[in-house]
Amino acid sequence: MINYLFQEKNWQSQLNDLITDPFELISLLELSPEQLDHQALLANKQFKLRVPRQFVEKIQIGNPHDPLLLQVLPHHLEMQALQGFSLDPLGERDANALPGILHKYKSRLLLTLTGACAIHCRYCFRRHFPYQENLPKEKDWLPIKKYLLEHPDVNEIILSGGDPLSVSNEKLARWIQHFEELSQIKTLRIHSRLPVVIPQRIDQDFLDILQNTHLKLVMVVHSNHPQELDQAFDDAMSNLIKKNVMLFNQSVLLKGINDNSLILSDLSYRLFHARVLPYYLHVLDKVSGSGHFLISDIHAQKIYQAILKELPGYLVPKLVREIHGELHKTPLNIF
Ligand SMILES: *Cc1c(COP(=O)(O)O)cnc(C)c1O
Ligand code: SF4
């Protein structure tokens, strides 16, 4: 019912109408304002609540443990200092060769076009990342091009974020045209949570841009729970498939949200229903403020073993961790 209303609104107006006041969220969901104690409000100051209304519609009213709510509502436990958790667990500040680029893996160069996201996920490892000083502008294309020519092994550009789909279609089109100047670049990959949280982002202008590039196209969406996915998501994926985009999903294994083999199996089947394949299941990056989402490796491996038994091989994501300095994501061994 409500989805029809959202479908009529374009994605920009939805982005301009995010819920950013935690008390508004609590009141819409008929929850007790006591959940927002002093520490939770400090956490909100550190990393502000941001959530599309359409995502909130999928949260169960009156349920403080809802798996979608837990991903977005600031929590007092975020303020506890924990050993082993840091501001930049992946050492991304060191890997920053030029504004906006991260080159950690041989053949793939990651480009951050924006620090903005449609939703603020409390577990995000980028919650403390200094984006503003680090975004590429139009004039930065020339040095990036030079860098790419000096690194001919790079054959794939990954647009990541922030959320790269929070920028305008015009800006995306300009950057894609730049990448097309280089014959070494064969693949464009987009990592985005927007198709999940505001599926209307996959609009006609964006589809036309995809239609007009010769680059191979890959999109990796980000969903952690089957409750996030709906008909509007399916329609967006279907439109991308018509433009020959390969579709994958990545998830983060999160305590209290999806640390359960049945939920993860449901998620895989639900993604497949939209013709998206599970790609990565990440264990948490140990970023300050996310400790209460952590699952022990042994528990993660047990959950993983259970989904191996439940799913066809093509619906099993790879269980991985990112280790500072490694040249690829590292699989967690299963014994
Ligand atoms: C994850 C990641 C990639 C992509 O890795 P794939 O294994 O190809 O998905 C590229 N660059 C950086 C910096 C990454 O963190
Ligand atoms: S970068 Fe991705 S995971 Fe992090 S806050 Fe933005 S949408 Fe969420």
Coordinates of C-alpha atoms and ligand atoms in Angstrom, one line a residue:
M1 CA 0.0 0.0 0.0
I2 CA 2.5 2.5 1.2
N3 CA 5.1 1.4 -1.4
Y4 CA 2.9 2.8 -4.2
L5 CA 3.2 6.3 -2.6
F6 CA 7.0 5.9 -2.5
Q7 CA 7.1 4.8 -6.1
E8 CA 5.6 8.0 -7.2
K9 CA 8.3 10.0 -5.4
N10 CA 11.6 10.3 -7.2
W11 CA 14.7 9.3 -5.4
Q12 CA 16.1 12.8 -4.9
S13 CA 13.0 13.9 -3.0
Q14 CA 13.3 10.8 -0.9
L15 CA 16.9 11.6 -0.2
N16 CA 15.9 15.1 0.8
D17 CA 13.4 13.7 3.3
L18 CA 15.4 11.2 5.3
I19 CA 14.6 10.7 9.0
T20 CA 17.5 12.2 10.9
D21 CA 15.9 12.9 14.3
P22 CA 16.1 9.8 16.5
F23 CA 13.1 10.9 18.5
E24 CA 11.0 11.1 15.4
L25 CA 12.1 7.5 14.5
I26 CA 11.2 6.3 18.0
S27 CA 7.9 8.0 17.9
L28 CA 6.9 6.6 14.5
L29 CA 7.7 3.1 15.7
E30 CA 5.9 3.6 19.0
L31 CA 9.0 2.8 21.0
S32 CA 10.0 4.2 24.4
P33 CA 12.1 7.3 24.2
E34 CA 14.1 5.9 27.1
Q35 CA 16.0 3.9 24.6
L36 CA 17.7 7.2 23.7
D37 CA 19.8 7.8 26.7
H38 CA 22.6 10.2 27.0
Q39 CA 25.2 7.8 25.6
A40 CA 23.0 6.9 22.6
L41 CA 22.6 10.6 21.8
L42 CA 26.4 11.0 22.0
A43 CA 26.7 8.1 19.5
N44 CA 24.2 9.9 17.3
K45 CA 26.4 13.0 17.5
Q46 CA 29.4 11.0 16.4
F47 CA 27.6 9.3 13.5
K48 CA 24.2 10.9 12.8
L49 CA 21.0 8.9 12.3
R50 CA 20.1 8.8 8.6
V51 CA 17.4 6.5 7.3
P52 CA 15.0 6.6 4.3
R53 CA 11.3 6.6 5.3
Q54 CA 10.8 3.7 2.9
F55 CA 13.2 1.6 5.0
V56 CA 11.4 2.6 8.2
E57 CA 8.2 1.3 6.7
K58 CA 9.7 -2.2 6.8
I59 CA 10.5 -2.0 10.5
Q60 CA 7.9 -3.7 12.8
I61 CA 6.1 -1.2 14.9
G62 CA 6.7 -1.6 18.7
N63 CA 9.6 -4.1 18.3
P64 CA 12.9 -2.7 19.8
H65 CA 14.7 -5.8 18.5
D66 CA 13.7 -5.4 14.9
P67 CA 16.7 -6.4 12.7
L68 CA 16.3 -3.3 10.5
L69 CA 15.9 -0.9 13.4
L70 CA 19.1 -2.3 15.1
Q71 CA 21.1 -1.4 11.9
V72 CA 20.2 2.3 12.1
L73 CA 19.2 3.4 15.7
P74 CA 22.1 4.9 17.7
H75 CA 22.8 2.7 20.7
H76 CA 24.5 3.5 24.0
L77 CA 26.9 0.6 23.6
E78 CA 28.5 2.4 20.7
M79 CA 30.3 4.7 23.2
Q80 CA 32.1 2.0 25.1
A81 CA 35.8 1.8 24.3
L82 CA 36.8 -1.8 23.5
Q83 CA 40.2 -3.3 23.1
G84 CA 41.0 -4.2 19.5
F85 CA 38.6 -1.7 18.0
S86 CA 39.9 1.4 16.3
L87 CA 38.9 4.4 14.2
D88 CA 40.5 3.1 11.0
P89 CA 40.7 -0.7 11.3
L90 CA 41.5 -1.3 7.6
G91 CA 44.3 1.3 7.4
E92 CA 42.5 3.1 4.6
R93 CA 44.2 6.3 5.3
D94 CA 47.5 4.8 4.3
A95 CA 46.2 3.3 1.1
N96 CA 45.0 6.6 -0.2
A97 CA 47.2 7.3 -3.2
L98 CA 45.3 10.2 -4.6
P99 CA 42.1 12.0 -3.6
G100 CA 39.3 9.5 -3.6
I101 CA 41.2 6.5 -4.7
L102 CA 42.1 3.4 -2.8
H103 CA 44.4 0.9 -4.5
K104 CA 44.9 -2.1 -2.3
Y105 CA 44.1 -5.0 -4.7
K106 CA 46.2 -5.5 -7.8
S107 CA 43.6 -5.4 -10.6
R108 CA 41.0 -3.2 -9.0
L109 CA 41.0 0.4 -8.1
L110 CA 38.4 1.7 -5.7
L111 CA 37.1 5.3 -6.3
T112 CA 35.1 7.2 -3.7
L113 CA 33.0 9.8 -5.5
T114 CA 31.1 10.9 -2.4
G115 CA 31.1 10.4 1.4
A116 CA 27.3 10.6 1.5
C117 CA 25.0 7.7 2.1
A118 CA 21.2 7.4 2.1
I119 CA 21.4 5.4 5.3
H120 CA 23.9 5.3 8.1
C121 CA 24.6 1.8 9.1
R122 CA 25.8 1.7 12.7
Y123 CA 28.4 -1.0 12.1
C124 CA 30.0 0.8 9.1
F125 CA 33.8 0.8 9.1
R126 CA 33.7 4.1 7.4
R127 CA 31.9 5.9 10.3
H128 CA 35.0 7.8 11.2
F129 CA 36.6 8.2 7.8
P130 CA 37.6 11.8 6.8
Y131 CA 35.8 11.9 3.5
Q132 CA 35.6 15.7 3.0
E133 CA 39.3 16.1 2.6
N134 CA 39.4 13.3 0.2
L135 CA 36.9 13.5 -2.6
P136 CA 38.0 13.6 -6.2
K137 CA 36.9 16.7 -8.2
E138 CA 36.6 17.0 -11.9
K139 CA 40.2 18.3 -12.1
D140 CA 41.4 15.2 -10.3
W141 CA 40.7 13.0 -13.3
L142 CA 44.0 13.8 -15.0
P143 CA 46.2 12.6 -12.1
I144 CA 44.0 9.6 -11.7
K145 CA 44.3 8.8 -15.4
K146 CA 48.1 9.1 -15.1
Y147 CA 48.1 6.8 -12.1
L148 CA 46.0 4.2 -14.0
L149 CA 48.4 4.4 -17.0
E150 CA 51.3 3.7 -14.6
H151 CA 49.4 0.7 -13.2
P152 CA 48.3 -1.2 -16.3
D153 CA 47.3 -4.2 -14.1
V154 CA 44.2 -2.3 -13.1
N155 CA 41.3 -3.4 -15.3
E156 CA 38.4 -2.7 -13.1
I157 CA 37.1 0.5 -11.4
I158 CA 35.0 0.1 -8.3
L159 CA 32.8 3.0 -7.4
S160 CA 32.3 2.8 -3.7
G161 CA 31.5 5.2 -0.9
G162 CA 29.9 6.6 0.9
D163 CA 27.3 5.4 -1.6
P164 CA 28.2 6.2 -5.2
L165 CA 24.6 6.2 -6.3
S166 CA 23.9 9.1 -4.0
V167 CA 25.5 11.3 -6.6
S168 CA 23.7 12.7 -9.7
N169 CA 23.4 10.7 -12.9
E170 CA 25.2 13.5 -14.7
K171 CA 28.2 13.1 -12.4
L172 CA 28.2 9.4 -12.8
A173 CA 28.0 9.7 -16.6
R174 CA 31.0 12.1 -16.6
W175 CA 33.2 9.7 -14.6
I176 CA 32.1 6.7 -16.7
Q177 CA 33.1 8.6 -19.8
H178 CA 36.5 9.2 -18.3
F179 CA 37.1 5.5 -17.6
E180 CA 36.1 4.7 -21.2
E181 CA 39.1 6.8 -22.3
L182 CA 41.4 4.0 -21.1
S183 CA 41.4 0.7 -23.0
Q184 CA 42.9 -1.1 -20.0
I185 CA 39.6 -0.6 -18.1
K186 CA 37.2 -3.4 -18.9
T187 CA 34.8 -3.5 -16.0
L188 CA 32.9 -1.0 -14.0
R189 CA 31.6 -2.2 -10.6
I190 CA 29.3 -0.2 -8.4
H191 CA 29.0 -1.0 -4.7
S192 CA 25.8 0.5 -3.4
R193 CA 23.1 0.1 -0.7
L194 CA 20.8 2.5 -2.4
P195 CA 19.0 -0.1 -4.6
V196 CA 18.0 -1.8 -1.3
V197 CA 16.9 1.3 0.7
I198 CA 15.6 3.5 -2.2
P199 CA 15.1 1.2 -5.2
Q200 CA 13.7 4.1 -7.2
R201 CA 17.4 5.2 -7.5
I202 CA 17.6 2.8 -10.5
D203 CA 15.8 5.4 -12.7
Q204 CA 15.5 5.7 -16.4
D205 CA 18.4 8.1 -16.8
F206 CA 20.7 5.8 -14.9
L207 CA 19.6 2.8 -17.0
D208 CA 20.3 4.8 -20.1
I209 CA 23.8 5.5 -18.9
L210 CA 24.4 1.8 -18.4
Q211 CA 23.0 1.1 -21.8
N212 CA 25.5 3.5 -23.4
T213 CA 28.7 2.1 -22.0
H214 CA 30.8 -0.6 -23.5
L215 CA 32.3 -1.5 -20.0
K216 CA 31.3 -4.8 -18.5
L217 CA 28.9 -3.9 -15.6
V218 CA 28.8 -5.4 -12.1
M219 CA 26.7 -4.2 -9.2
V220 CA 27.2 -5.3 -5.7
V221 CA 24.2 -4.3 -3.5
H222 CA 24.3 -4.5 0.2
S223 CA 21.5 -6.2 2.2
N224 CA 21.8 -8.0 5.5
H225 CA 18.3 -9.3 6.1
P226 CA 15.5 -10.6 3.8
Q227 CA 13.0 -8.1 5.5
E228 CA 14.9 -5.3 3.6
L229 CA 13.8 -6.6 0.2
D230 CA 10.5 -6.0 -1.5
Q231 CA 8.9 -5.8 -4.9
A232 CA 10.4 -2.4 -5.7
F233 CA 13.9 -4.0 -5.2
D234 CA 12.9 -6.8 -7.5
D235 CA 11.8 -4.4 -10.2
A236 CA 15.1 -2.4 -9.9
M237 CA 17.1 -5.6 -10.2
S238 CA 15.0 -6.7 -13.2
N239 CA 15.7 -3.4 -14.9
L240 CA 19.5 -3.8 -14.3
I241 CA 19.5 -7.3 -15.7
K242 CA 17.9 -6.0 -18.9
K243 CA 21.1 -3.8 -19.2
N244 CA 23.3 -6.8 -18.8
V245 CA 24.5 -5.9 -15.3
M246 CA 25.8 -8.9 -13.2
L247 CA 24.2 -8.6 -9.8
F248 CA 25.7 -9.6 -6.4
N249 CA 25.1 -8.9 -2.8
Q250 CA 27.3 -8.5 0.2
S251 CA 26.3 -8.7 3.8
V252 CA 27.9 -8.2 7.1
L253 CA 27.4 -10.8 9.8
L254 CA 25.8 -8.9 12.7
K255 CA 25.0 -10.1 16.2
G256 CA 21.2 -9.8 16.9
I257 CA 20.5 -9.1 13.2
N258 CA 21.4 -12.0 11.0
D259 CA 23.6 -14.3 13.1
N260 CA 21.4 -17.2 12.3
S261 CA 21.6 -19.8 9.5
L262 CA 17.9 -19.7 8.8
I263 CA 17.9 -15.9 8.3
L264 CA 20.9 -16.1 6.1
S265 CA 19.4 -18.9 4.0
D266 CA 16.2 -16.9 3.6
L267 CA 18.3 -13.9 2.5
S268 CA 20.1 -16.0 -0.1
Y269 CA 16.8 -17.3 -1.5
R270 CA 15.2 -13.9 -1.4
L271 CA 18.1 -12.4 -3.3
F272 CA 18.0 -15.2 -5.8
H273 CA 14.3 -14.5 -6.3
A274 CA 15.4 -11.0 -7.5
R275 CA 18.2 -12.8 -9.5
V276 CA 21.0 -11.5 -7.3
L277 CA 23.7 -13.9 -6.2
P278 CA 25.3 -13.8 -2.7
Y279 CA 28.9 -12.7 -3.0
Y280 CA 30.5 -11.9 0.4
L281 CA 29.5 -12.4 4.0
H282 CA 31.9 -10.2 5.9
V283 CA 32.8 -10.6 9.5
L284 CA 32.7 -7.3 11.2
D285 CA 35.5 -4.8 10.8
K286 CA 36.6 -3.8 14.3
V287 CA 35.7 -0.2 14.1
S288 CA 35.1 1.8 17.3
G289 CA 31.4 1.8 18.1
S290 CA 30.5 -1.5 16.5
G291 CA 31.6 -3.9 19.3
H292 CA 28.1 -4.9 20.3
F293 CA 27.6 -6.4 16.7
L294 CA 30.6 -8.7 17.0
I295 CA 30.3 -12.4 16.6
S296 CA 33.2 -14.7 17.5
D297 CA 35.0 -16.4 14.7
I298 CA 34.0 -19.8 16.0
H299 CA 30.4 -18.8 16.1
A300 CA 30.6 -17.3 12.6
Q301 CA 32.1 -20.6 11.3
K302 CA 29.3 -22.6 13.0
I303 CA 26.7 -20.5 11.3
Y304 CA 28.5 -20.8 8.0
Q305 CA 28.7 -24.5 8.3
A306 CA 25.0 -24.6 8.8
I307 CA 24.2 -22.5 5.7
L308 CA 26.6 -24.8 3.7
K309 CA 24.2 -27.6 4.5
E310 CA 21.1 -25.7 3.7
L311 CA 21.9 -24.0 0.4
P312 CA 22.8 -24.9 -3.1
G313 CA 26.5 -24.0 -3.6
Y314 CA 25.6 -21.0 -5.9
L315 CA 23.7 -19.4 -3.0
V316 CA 26.4 -19.6 -0.5
P317 CA 28.4 -16.3 0.0
K318 CA 32.1 -16.4 0.7
L319 CA 32.8 -15.8 4.4
V320 CA 35.6 -13.3 4.5
R321 CA 37.5 -10.8 6.6
E322 CA 39.5 -7.9 5.5
I323 CA 43.0 -7.8 7.0
H324 CA 45.0 -4.7 6.9
G325 CA 47.8 -5.1 4.4
E326 CA 46.5 -8.3 2.7
L327 CA 46.2 -8.2 -1.1
H328 CA 42.7 -9.8 -1.1
K329 CA 39.9 -10.5 1.3
T330 CA 40.8 -13.4 3.5
P331 CA 38.5 -16.4 3.7
L332 CA 37.7 -17.7 7.2
N333 CA 38.8 -21.4 7.1
I334 CA 36.1 -23.9 7.8
F335 CA 37.2 -27.1 9.5
Ligands
LIG1 C1 36.8 -5.2 -1.2 C2 37.7 -4.3 -1.9 C3 37.9 -4.5 -3.3 C4 37.2 -5.5 -4.1 O1 37.6 -6.8 -3.8 P1 36.9 -8.0 -4.5 O2 37.5 -9.2 -3.8 O3 37.3 -7.9 -5.9 O4 35.4 -7.9 -4.4 C5 38.7 -3.6 -3.9 N1 39.4 -2.6 -3.3 C6 39.3 -2.5 -1.9 C7 40.0 -1.4 -1.3 C8 38.4 -3.3 -1.2 O5 38.3 -3.1 0.1
SF4_2 S1 29.0 3.0 3.3 FE1 27.5 1.4 3.1 S2 27.5 0.4 5.1 FE2 28.5 2.3 5.4 S3 26.9 3.7 6.1 FE3 27.0 3.9 3.9 S4 25.5 2.5 3.1 FE4 25.9 1.9 5.2

